[in-house]
XYZ file of C-alpha atoms in Angstrom:
95
model
C 8.118 -2.435 -6.996
C 7.699 -1.953 -3.296
C 6.067 0.835 -1.341
C 7.443 1.669 2.060
C 5.648 3.870 4.585
C 7.910 6.237 6.435
C 5.884 6.098 9.619
C 7.977 8.508 11.639
C 6.731 11.347 9.429
C 3.020 10.531 9.671
C 1.831 12.866 12.388
C -1.275 14.172 10.592
C -4.570 12.947 9.166
C -4.264 14.145 5.562
C -2.496 12.407 2.700
C 0.953 13.650 1.772
C 2.679 11.690 -1.030
C 6.164 12.732 0.144
C 5.689 10.633 3.282
C 5.825 7.458 1.177
C 8.404 6.141 -1.217
C 8.177 3.733 -4.101
C 11.120 1.471 -4.764
C 11.416 -0.303 -8.096
C 13.117 -3.682 -7.859
C 13.916 -5.834 -10.893
C 13.796 -9.577 -10.272
C 15.206 -12.155 -12.667
C 13.807 -15.684 -12.444
C 15.587 -18.269 -14.599
C 13.335 -20.241 -16.958
C 10.283 -18.087 -16.197
C 7.664 -18.290 -18.917
C 8.279 -15.397 -21.366
C 4.606 -14.408 -20.951
C 5.667 -12.852 -17.643
C 8.418 -10.686 -19.121
C 7.746 -7.162 -17.892
C 5.098 -8.348 -15.407
C 4.747 -5.754 -12.650
C 3.911 -6.674 -9.054
C 3.210 -4.049 -6.409
C 3.809 -5.259 -2.888
C 2.566 -3.309 0.117
C 2.979 -4.459 3.698
C 2.377 -3.367 7.265
C -0.394 -0.919 6.462
C -1.632 -0.990 10.080
C -4.882 0.755 9.245
C -5.994 2.537 12.370
C -2.488 3.000 13.748
C -0.309 4.300 10.897
C -2.960 5.059 8.285
C -6.533 6.269 8.358
C -8.956 5.572 5.468
C -8.281 8.970 3.837
C -4.537 8.385 3.799
C -5.034 4.802 2.589
C -6.972 6.166 -0.407
C -3.913 8.275 -1.265
C -1.598 5.276 -0.969
C -3.912 3.254 -3.226
C -3.758 6.076 -5.772
C 0.058 6.026 -5.696
C 0.064 2.272 -6.249
C -2.446 2.468 -9.101
C -0.310 5.097 -10.882
C 2.414 2.438 -11.167
C 0.067 0.308 -13.333
C 0.912 -3.007 -11.670
C -0.339 -6.287 -13.109
C -0.802 -7.650 -9.581
C -1.039 -6.048 -6.128
C 0.044 -8.144 -3.142
C -0.948 -7.013 0.355
C 1.533 -8.612 2.711
C 0.075 -8.830 6.215
C -0.786 -6.476 9.039
C -3.575 -4.707 7.178
C -5.367 -3.615 10.382
C -4.126 -2.553 13.793
C -6.211 -3.242 16.853
C -9.941 -3.083 16.044
C -11.652 -2.839 12.678
C -14.819 -1.587 14.415
C -13.370 1.922 14.719
C -14.142 2.463 11.035
C -17.784 3.161 10.312
C -19.996 5.356 8.171
C -18.096 7.236 5.473
C -14.810 5.796 6.744
C -15.834 2.235 5.891
C -13.383 0.734 3.425
C -14.597 -2.870 3.450
C -17.241 -3.461 0.811
């Protein structure tokens, strides 16, 4: 499955699920160990926290991903935009 942010619709600070879409993609890999049959991978990329998403909206995106019950979540680059230091206090998402 893949989650794609529709950034042109993100002109507010709150979370709105309709701004994001989830695409399910089936991948067949010849000779893959049968233990991985039905294995679900969620891939999310280009989050750009600070530019496209704020921490509140990221929490909503994480909730959407978790509802898909993936076996593995892959974050594919560009997690932050510009400076991480802009997030502090209650907005801190790095533990």
